[in-house]
């Protein structure tokens, strides 16, 4: 294994068999292909966003990468280890954080869960102290260590969970919606911490999320998965073109007028004297603005960049049709 | 050994988790004492009619009742062990987190359950037992050796109890809602452990069968050790054999479950 293929998937598939009721005592078997021949590699120290709609196969992929699900076909390696065969050995080298679940001991003070991690991962004492101090400082956990986990707010618990996943210096961190349900301030704290972790420690991070700001602020590379297939793998900026994004001209006219006709603009919305015009993201806005100004009584105008969420929604929709 | 320290930490955590709920403990002590009172009067009436029933005299029958109350929650015979939590984690998919850890699922839950059991023994068991010994003419051995022998039998009973309940809990991987299985196990446990009546009292073939089942390791076996009714070593052998079988079956089922069954939820 080299650093460039720290995480490797080659034509990985996961097929679930679902049994459905089809009458009294009769069951129909149906195969669901949750992950359909996915291949990618992640280099050591990369921070990759893994996105897709609900049920796209994101969590199934993560479960295979941690070894709790066995792939139906294909080859999968994390740090040179076959996860499902050596789950326990791999567990010492990875950290997992679920936004919707907690690893912390619900009834006991936060610090108890960390002491347990100390034993569980056999972290040398000095290392444990150092990592704990660092997490406590950066994630602002100092006042929370003696508070029972059930009394923590969602944002506090999330920060507590992230710390718990990092005490043993994992080489890979899987984050499953780490900012779900958090307020703006908590989100910023979590993102800031992850960014630092990645740049200073070189921890490889695989992040699944529905919050595209997470991706925009953290990941240089993004993978989009839908219906178990990898639909896009590349820099975030490239998604616009891949999704055939459109930019929008918002035009304020002097008075209400019929929809503006300046090709290749397409009026998508009219509200009194204001009109919204969509045009291909690749095209320059300048000649269009000139053409509109020449033919219509223009008061004000602004250009809106394509919304990454809209781009992705469009990608999903197109795939669903085809 | 690192693993030993880890599971000791898990057990200590299990102990302290139950210790945080003081009101529940107090309510439990009250319930066990009240329940013991009902049973002890029933037993005394029964033993008045039939002295030496099952080979016990009346003082031994009284001790049997209070030992039963001390062990009811310790061995989670009527439910309330870690299996409830494990089943819930399987149902919601939280068990995925347990599987991400570099630990063995069964050992983890066994350690947690032992921690729980020791807390219940001290927190909920001692008071009803002391109450019974103080206010009723109970049979109490005077040599320390018997009490030590009882402790060993209790430890083995904890292993057997966990072994049974772990199997019950794992059924949730297939059934999702394990309530029915839980209730069945609860009912069987109540009857077959001797919680209602000592198994010695059961007649004929029924008696032979229930005394051979794993549940008799829970209450009947430690009680017979305490009351000087059974050879401790033979009792340990019986309990140890069941513990090995049940824990082995648990391991087997666990490996099938984690390999084949879908972990719930995204």
PDB file of C-alpha atoms in Angstrom, chain A residues 87-297:
ATOM      1  CA  UNK A  87     -12.336  -5.461  12.033  1.00  0.00           C
ATOM      2  CA  UNK A  88     -10.762  -5.316  15.468  1.00  0.00           C
ATOM      3  CA  UNK A  89      -7.258  -4.608  14.189  1.00  0.00           C
ATOM      4  CA  UNK A  90      -8.581  -1.889  11.925  1.00  0.00           C
ATOM      5  CA  UNK A  91     -10.645  -0.392  14.727  1.00  0.00           C
ATOM      6  CA  UNK A  92      -7.446   0.725  16.453  1.00  0.00           C
ATOM      7  CA  UNK A  93      -6.538   2.826  13.433  1.00  0.00           C
ATOM      8  CA  UNK A  94      -9.852   4.452  12.567  1.00  0.00           C
ATOM      9  CA  UNK A  95     -12.216   6.825  14.265  1.00  0.00           C
ATOM     10  CA  UNK A  96     -15.941   6.976  13.589  1.00  0.00           C
ATOM     11  CA  UNK A  97     -18.376   9.733  14.435  1.00  0.00           C
ATOM     12  CA  UNK A  98     -22.098   9.508  13.799  1.00  0.00           C
ATOM     13  CA  UNK A  99     -24.133  12.676  14.001  1.00  0.00           C
ATOM     14  CA  UNK A 100     -27.201  10.724  14.961  1.00  0.00           C
ATOM     15  CA  UNK A 101     -25.707   8.223  17.368  1.00  0.00           C
ATOM     16  CA  UNK A 102     -23.335   8.502  20.259  1.00  0.00           C
ATOM     17  CA  UNK A 103     -20.425   6.424  21.486  1.00  0.00           C
ATOM     18  CA  UNK A 104     -20.560   8.120  24.849  1.00  0.00           C
ATOM     19  CA  UNK A 105     -21.825   6.519  28.013  1.00  0.00           C
ATOM     20  CA  UNK A 106     -25.233   8.056  28.417  1.00  0.00           C
ATOM     21  CA  UNK A 107     -25.592   7.930  32.196  1.00  0.00           C
ATOM     22  CA  UNK A 108     -22.053   8.808  33.193  1.00  0.00           C
ATOM     23  CA  UNK A 109     -19.916  11.948  33.104  1.00  0.00           C
ATOM     24  CA  UNK A 110     -18.169  12.622  29.797  1.00  0.00           C
ATOM     25  CA  UNK A 111     -14.728  11.933  31.255  1.00  0.00           C
ATOM     26  CA  UNK A 112     -15.726   8.317  31.999  1.00  0.00           C
ATOM     27  CA  UNK A 113     -16.197   7.616  28.305  1.00  0.00           C
ATOM     28  CA  UNK A 114     -12.713   9.002  27.650  1.00  0.00           C
ATOM     29  CA  UNK A 115     -11.171   6.874  30.391  1.00  0.00           C
ATOM     30  CA  UNK A 116     -12.804   3.893  28.790  1.00  0.00           C
ATOM     31  CA  UNK A 117     -11.384   4.837  25.391  1.00  0.00           C
ATOM     32  CA  UNK A 118      -7.980   5.071  27.062  1.00  0.00           C
ATOM     33  CA  UNK A 119      -8.267   1.405  28.073  1.00  0.00           C
ATOM     34  CA  UNK A 120     -10.097   0.261  24.975  1.00  0.00           C
ATOM     35  CA  UNK A 121      -7.520   1.549  22.501  1.00  0.00           C
ATOM     36  CA  UNK A 122      -4.609   0.935  24.863  1.00  0.00           C
ATOM     37  CA  UNK A 123      -3.421   4.478  24.453  1.00  0.00           C
ATOM     38  CA  UNK A 124      -0.111   5.146  26.210  1.00  0.00           C
ATOM     39  CA  UNK A 125      -0.749   7.351  29.253  1.00  0.00           C
ATOM     40  CA  UNK A 126       1.254  10.357  28.093  1.00  0.00           C
ATOM     41  CA  UNK A 127      -0.326  10.248  24.653  1.00  0.00           C
ATOM     42  CA  UNK A 128      -3.808  10.015  26.144  1.00  0.00           C
ATOM     43  CA  UNK A 129      -3.194  13.032  28.396  1.00  0.00           C
ATOM     44  CA  UNK A 130      -1.833  15.055  25.522  1.00  0.00           C
ATOM     45  CA  UNK A 131      -4.659  14.206  23.121  1.00  0.00           C
ATOM     46  CA  UNK A 132      -7.324  14.745  25.735  1.00  0.00           C
ATOM     47  CA  UNK A 133      -5.899  18.122  26.717  1.00  0.00           C
ATOM     48  CA  UNK A 134      -5.767  19.156  23.101  1.00  0.00           C
ATOM     49  CA  UNK A 135      -9.345  18.079  22.363  1.00  0.00           C
ATOM     50  CA  UNK A 136     -10.606  19.680  25.556  1.00  0.00           C
ATOM     51  CA  UNK A 137      -8.969  22.941  24.613  1.00  0.00           C
ATOM     52  CA  UNK A 138      -9.951  23.057  20.940  1.00  0.00           C
ATOM     53  CA  UNK A 139     -13.447  21.683  21.357  1.00  0.00           C
ATOM     54  CA  UNK A 140     -14.069  23.648  24.554  1.00  0.00           C
ATOM     55  CA  UNK A 141     -14.958  20.654  26.657  1.00  0.00           C
ATOM     56  CA  UNK A 142     -13.317  21.752  29.915  1.00  0.00           C
ATOM     57  CA  UNK A 143     -16.507  22.602  31.756  1.00  0.00           C
ATOM     58  CA  UNK A 144     -18.311  19.541  30.418  1.00  0.00           C
ATOM     59  CA  UNK A 145     -16.033  16.711  31.506  1.00  0.00           C
ATOM     60  CA  UNK A 146     -17.877  16.053  34.754  1.00  0.00           C
ATOM     61  CA  UNK A 147     -21.350  16.465  33.303  1.00  0.00           C
ATOM     62  CA  UNK A 148     -23.353  13.290  32.602  1.00  0.00           C
ATOM     63  CA  UNK A 149     -23.709  12.870  28.845  1.00  0.00           C
ATOM     64  CA  UNK A 150     -27.498  12.815  28.996  1.00  0.00           C
ATOM     65  CA  UNK A 151     -27.408  16.421  30.241  1.00  0.00           C
ATOM     66  CA  UNK A 152     -25.317  17.730  27.337  1.00  0.00           C
ATOM     67  CA  UNK A 153     -26.841  19.738  24.514  1.00  0.00           C
ATOM     68  CA  UNK A 154     -26.653  18.289  21.019  1.00  0.00           C
ATOM     69  CA  UNK A 155     -23.731  20.526  20.056  1.00  0.00           C
ATOM     70  CA  UNK A 156     -21.843  19.687  23.236  1.00  0.00           C
ATOM     71  CA  UNK A 157     -22.472  15.981  22.812  1.00  0.00           C
ATOM     72  CA  UNK A 158     -21.303  16.135  19.209  1.00  0.00           C
ATOM     73  CA  UNK A 159     -18.037  17.787  20.248  1.00  0.00           C
ATOM     74  CA  UNK A 160     -17.722  15.176  22.975  1.00  0.00           C
ATOM     75  CA  UNK A 161     -18.186  12.424  20.423  1.00  0.00           C
ATOM     76  CA  UNK A 162     -15.583  13.874  18.081  1.00  0.00           C
ATOM     77  CA  UNK A 163     -13.060  14.000  20.910  1.00  0.00           C
ATOM     78  CA  UNK A 164     -13.866  10.372  21.812  1.00  0.00           C
ATOM     79  CA  UNK A 165     -13.115   9.306  18.250  1.00  0.00           C
ATOM     80  CA  UNK A 166      -9.719  11.024  18.203  1.00  0.00           C
ATOM     81  CA  UNK A 167      -8.030  10.089  21.472  1.00  0.00           C
ATOM     82  CA  UNK A 168      -6.281   7.103  19.915  1.00  0.00           C
ATOM     83  CA  UNK A 169      -4.817   9.116  17.017  1.00  0.00           C
ATOM     84  CA  UNK A 170      -6.770   7.411  14.232  1.00  0.00           C
ATOM     85  CA  UNK A 171      -5.253   7.625  10.787  1.00  0.00           C
ATOM     86  CA  UNK A 172      -8.685   7.756   9.203  1.00  0.00           C
ATOM     87  CA  UNK A 173     -11.738   9.519  10.510  1.00  0.00           C
ATOM     88  CA  UNK A 174     -15.180   8.708   9.150  1.00  0.00           C
ATOM     89  CA  UNK A 175     -17.726  11.375   9.892  1.00  0.00           C
ATOM     90  CA  UNK A 176     -21.372  10.698   9.216  1.00  0.00           C
ATOM     91  CA  UNK A 177     -23.265  13.980   9.294  1.00  0.00           C
ATOM     92  CA  UNK A 178     -21.200  15.547  12.048  1.00  0.00           C
ATOM     93  CA  UNK A 179     -23.066  18.856  11.926  1.00  0.00           C
ATOM     94  CA  UNK A 180     -26.632  17.567  11.759  1.00  0.00           C
ATOM     95  CA  UNK A 181     -28.947  19.548  13.983  1.00  0.00           C
ATOM     96  CA  UNK A 182     -26.230  21.927  15.160  1.00  0.00           C
ATOM     97  CA  UNK A 183     -26.597  25.697  15.321  1.00  0.00           C
ATOM     98  CA  UNK A 184     -24.367  28.020  13.316  1.00  0.00           C
ATOM     99  CA  UNK A 185     -21.857  28.568  16.108  1.00  0.00           C
ATOM    100  CA  UNK A 186     -21.482  24.872  16.883  1.00  0.00           C
ATOM    101  CA  UNK A 187     -21.139  24.052  13.196  1.00  0.00           C
ATOM    102  CA  UNK A 188     -18.342  26.588  12.852  1.00  0.00           C
ATOM    103  CA  UNK A 189     -16.542  25.134  15.861  1.00  0.00           C
ATOM    104  CA  UNK A 190     -16.759  21.598  14.541  1.00  0.00           C
ATOM    105  CA  UNK A 191     -15.620  22.602  11.065  1.00  0.00           C
ATOM    106  CA  UNK A 192     -12.725  24.635  12.393  1.00  0.00           C
ATOM    107  CA  UNK A 193     -11.561  21.727  14.479  1.00  0.00           C
ATOM    108  CA  UNK A 194     -11.767  19.253  11.607  1.00  0.00           C
ATOM    109  CA  UNK A 195      -9.859  21.566   9.315  1.00  0.00           C
ATOM    110  CA  UNK A 196      -7.070  21.867  11.817  1.00  0.00           C
ATOM    111  CA  UNK A 197      -7.016  18.152  12.460  1.00  0.00           C
ATOM    112  CA  UNK A 198      -6.595  17.492   8.770  1.00  0.00           C
ATOM    113  CA  UNK A 199      -3.894  20.088   8.126  1.00  0.00           C
ATOM    114  CA  UNK A 200      -1.857  19.630  11.304  1.00  0.00           C
ATOM    115  CA  UNK A 201      -2.121  15.924  11.914  1.00  0.00           C
ATOM    116  CA  UNK A 202      -2.630  14.766   8.374  1.00  0.00           C
ATOM    117  CA  UNK A 203      -5.632  12.693   9.380  1.00  0.00           C
ATOM    118  CA  UNK A 204      -7.499  11.320   6.391  1.00  0.00           C
ATOM    119  CA  UNK A 205     -11.126  12.349   6.610  1.00  0.00           C
ATOM    120  CA  UNK A 206     -14.138  10.930   4.831  1.00  0.00           C
ATOM    121  CA  UNK A 207     -17.179  13.049   5.461  1.00  0.00           C
ATOM    122  CA  UNK A 208     -20.769  12.272   4.572  1.00  0.00           C
ATOM    123  CA  UNK A 209     -23.206  15.092   4.950  1.00  0.00           C
ATOM    124  CA  UNK A 210     -26.333  16.737   3.657  1.00  0.00           C
ATOM    125  CA  UNK A 211     -24.952  20.128   4.583  1.00  0.00           C
ATOM    126  CA  UNK A 212     -23.071  21.341   1.537  1.00  0.00           C
ATOM    127  CA  UNK A 213     -21.448  24.100   3.496  1.00  0.00           C
ATOM    128  CA  UNK A 214     -19.520  21.381   5.308  1.00  0.00           C
ATOM    129  CA  UNK A 215     -18.150  20.301   1.960  1.00  0.00           C
ATOM    130  CA  UNK A 216     -17.535  23.809   0.664  1.00  0.00           C
ATOM    131  CA  UNK A 217     -15.554  24.756   3.717  1.00  0.00           C
ATOM    132  CA  UNK A 218     -13.675  21.527   4.314  1.00  0.00           C
ATOM    133  CA  UNK A 219     -13.244  19.329   1.281  1.00  0.00           C
ATOM    134  CA  UNK A 220     -11.173  19.879  -1.808  1.00  0.00           C
ATOM    135  CA  UNK A 221     -12.627  16.756  -3.325  1.00  0.00           C
ATOM    136  CA  UNK A 222     -16.175  15.535  -3.418  1.00  0.00           C
ATOM    137  CA  UNK A 223     -17.765  12.285  -4.435  1.00  0.00           C
ATOM    138  CA  UNK A 224     -21.431  12.111  -5.299  1.00  0.00           C
ATOM    139  CA  UNK A 225     -23.230   8.805  -4.987  1.00  0.00           C
ATOM    140  CA  UNK A 226     -26.768   7.988  -6.008  1.00  0.00           C
ATOM    141  CA  UNK A 227     -28.556   4.658  -6.279  1.00  0.00           C
ATOM    142  CA  UNK A 228     -25.349   2.970  -5.231  1.00  0.00           C
ATOM    143  CA  UNK A 229     -23.321   4.381  -8.106  1.00  0.00           C
ATOM    144  CA  UNK A 230     -20.554   6.934  -8.078  1.00  0.00           C
ATOM    145  CA  UNK A 231     -21.784   9.811 -10.218  1.00  0.00           C
ATOM    146  CA  UNK A 232     -19.087  12.378  -9.687  1.00  0.00           C
ATOM    147  CA  UNK A 233     -15.598  12.361  -8.241  1.00  0.00           C
ATOM    148  CA  UNK A 234     -13.534  15.521  -8.410  1.00  0.00           C
ATOM    149  CA  UNK A 235     -13.100  19.033  -7.110  1.00  0.00           C
ATOM    150  CA  UNK A 236     -16.126  20.838  -5.807  1.00  0.00           C
ATOM    151  CA  UNK A 237     -15.870  23.517  -8.503  1.00  0.00           C
ATOM    152  CA  UNK A 238     -16.214  20.900 -11.217  1.00  0.00           C
ATOM    153  CA  UNK A 239     -19.614  19.901  -9.920  1.00  0.00           C
ATOM    154  CA  UNK A 240     -21.167  22.974 -11.521  1.00  0.00           C
ATOM    155  CA  UNK A 241     -20.211  21.886 -14.972  1.00  0.00           C
ATOM    156  CA  UNK A 242     -20.969  18.264 -14.311  1.00  0.00           C
ATOM    157  CA  UNK A 243     -24.436  19.243 -13.197  1.00  0.00           C
ATOM    158  CA  UNK A 244     -24.819  21.635 -16.142  1.00  0.00           C
ATOM    159  CA  UNK A 245     -25.491  24.403 -13.694  1.00  0.00           C
ATOM    160  CA  UNK A 246     -27.111  27.629 -14.652  1.00  0.00           C
ATOM    161  CA  UNK A 247     -26.448  31.117 -13.447  1.00  0.00           C
ATOM    162  CA  UNK A 248     -29.256  33.509 -12.795  1.00  0.00           C
ATOM    163  CA  UNK A 249     -29.740  37.137 -13.745  1.00  0.00           C
ATOM    164  CA  UNK A 250     -32.080  39.009 -11.458  1.00  0.00           C
ATOM    165  CA  UNK A 251     -33.442  41.974 -13.366  1.00  0.00           C
ATOM    166  CA  UNK A 252     -35.406  44.880 -11.903  1.00  0.00           C
ATOM    167  CA  UNK A 253     -37.379  46.780 -14.528  1.00  0.00           C
ATOM    168  CA  UNK A 254     -39.142  50.158 -14.241  1.00  0.00           C
ATOM    169  CA  UNK A 255     -42.544  48.540 -14.412  1.00  0.00           C
ATOM    170  CA  UNK A 256     -44.265  45.217 -14.907  1.00  0.00           C
ATOM    171  CA  UNK A 257     -43.577  43.911 -18.371  1.00  0.00           C
ATOM    172  CA  UNK A 258     -44.080  40.657 -20.245  1.00  0.00           C
ATOM    173  CA  UNK A 259     -41.212  38.128 -19.856  1.00  0.00           C
ATOM    174  CA  UNK A 260     -37.909  39.351 -21.312  1.00  0.00           C
ATOM    175  CA  UNK A 261     -36.892  37.703 -24.576  1.00  0.00           C
ATOM    176  CA  UNK A 262     -33.114  37.643 -24.928  1.00  0.00           C
ATOM    177  CA  UNK A 263     -31.739  34.254 -26.008  1.00  0.00           C
ATOM    178  CA  UNK A 264     -30.336  32.092 -24.569  1.00  0.00           C
ATOM    179  CA  UNK A 265     -31.892  33.472 -21.375  1.00  0.00           C
ATOM    180  CA  UNK A 266     -34.932  31.709 -20.040  1.00  0.00           C
ATOM    181  CA  UNK A 267     -37.307  33.496 -17.697  1.00  0.00           C
ATOM    182  CA  UNK A 268     -37.845  31.257 -14.719  1.00  0.00           C
ATOM    183  CA  UNK A 269     -39.837  33.586 -12.513  1.00  0.00           C
ATOM    184  CA  UNK A 270     -41.662  36.928 -12.666  1.00  0.00           C
ATOM    185  CA  UNK A 271     -42.668  38.942  -9.630  1.00  0.00           C
ATOM    186  CA  UNK A 272     -44.016  42.417 -10.442  1.00  0.00           C
ATOM    187  CA  UNK A 273     -41.241  44.388 -12.123  1.00  0.00           C
ATOM    188  CA  UNK A 274     -38.604  41.830 -11.092  1.00  0.00           C
ATOM    189  CA  UNK A 275     -37.677  38.917 -13.354  1.00  0.00           C
ATOM    190  CA  UNK A 276     -35.326  35.962 -12.928  1.00  0.00           C
ATOM    191  CA  UNK A 277     -33.475  34.772 -16.006  1.00  0.00           C
ATOM    192  CA  UNK A 278     -31.460  31.566 -16.177  1.00  0.00           C
ATOM    193  CA  UNK A 279     -28.517  31.136 -18.541  1.00  0.00           C
ATOM    194  CA  UNK A 280     -25.792  28.476 -18.949  1.00  0.00           C
ATOM    195  CA  UNK A 281     -23.079  28.745 -16.290  1.00  0.00           C
ATOM    196  CA  UNK A 282     -20.338  28.664 -18.922  1.00  0.00           C
ATOM    197  CA  UNK A 283     -21.532  31.777 -20.729  1.00  0.00           C
ATOM    198  CA  UNK A 284     -20.425  35.327 -20.007  1.00  0.00           C
ATOM    199  CA  UNK A 285     -23.079  37.599 -18.528  1.00  0.00           C
ATOM    200  CA  UNK A 286     -21.795  40.821 -20.077  1.00  0.00           C
ATOM    201  CA  UNK A 287     -23.348  40.578 -23.583  1.00  0.00           C
ATOM    202  CA  UNK A 288     -26.634  39.443 -22.084  1.00  0.00           C
ATOM    203  CA  UNK A 289     -26.719  42.411 -19.729  1.00  0.00           C
ATOM    204  CA  UNK A 290     -25.963  44.733 -22.637  1.00  0.00           C
ATOM    205  CA  UNK A 291     -28.721  43.206 -24.732  1.00  0.00           C
ATOM    206  CA  UNK A 292     -31.266  43.505 -21.927  1.00  0.00           C
ATOM    207  CA  UNK A 293     -30.255  47.081 -21.143  1.00  0.00           C
ATOM    208  CA  UNK A 294     -30.651  48.030 -24.807  1.00  0.00           C
ATOM    209  CA  UNK A 295     -34.162  46.645 -25.157  1.00  0.00           C
ATOM    210  CA  UNK A 296     -35.751  47.127 -21.711  1.00  0.00           C
ATOM    211  CA  UNK A 297     -36.038  49.925 -19.112  1.00  0.00           C
TER     212      UNK A 297
END
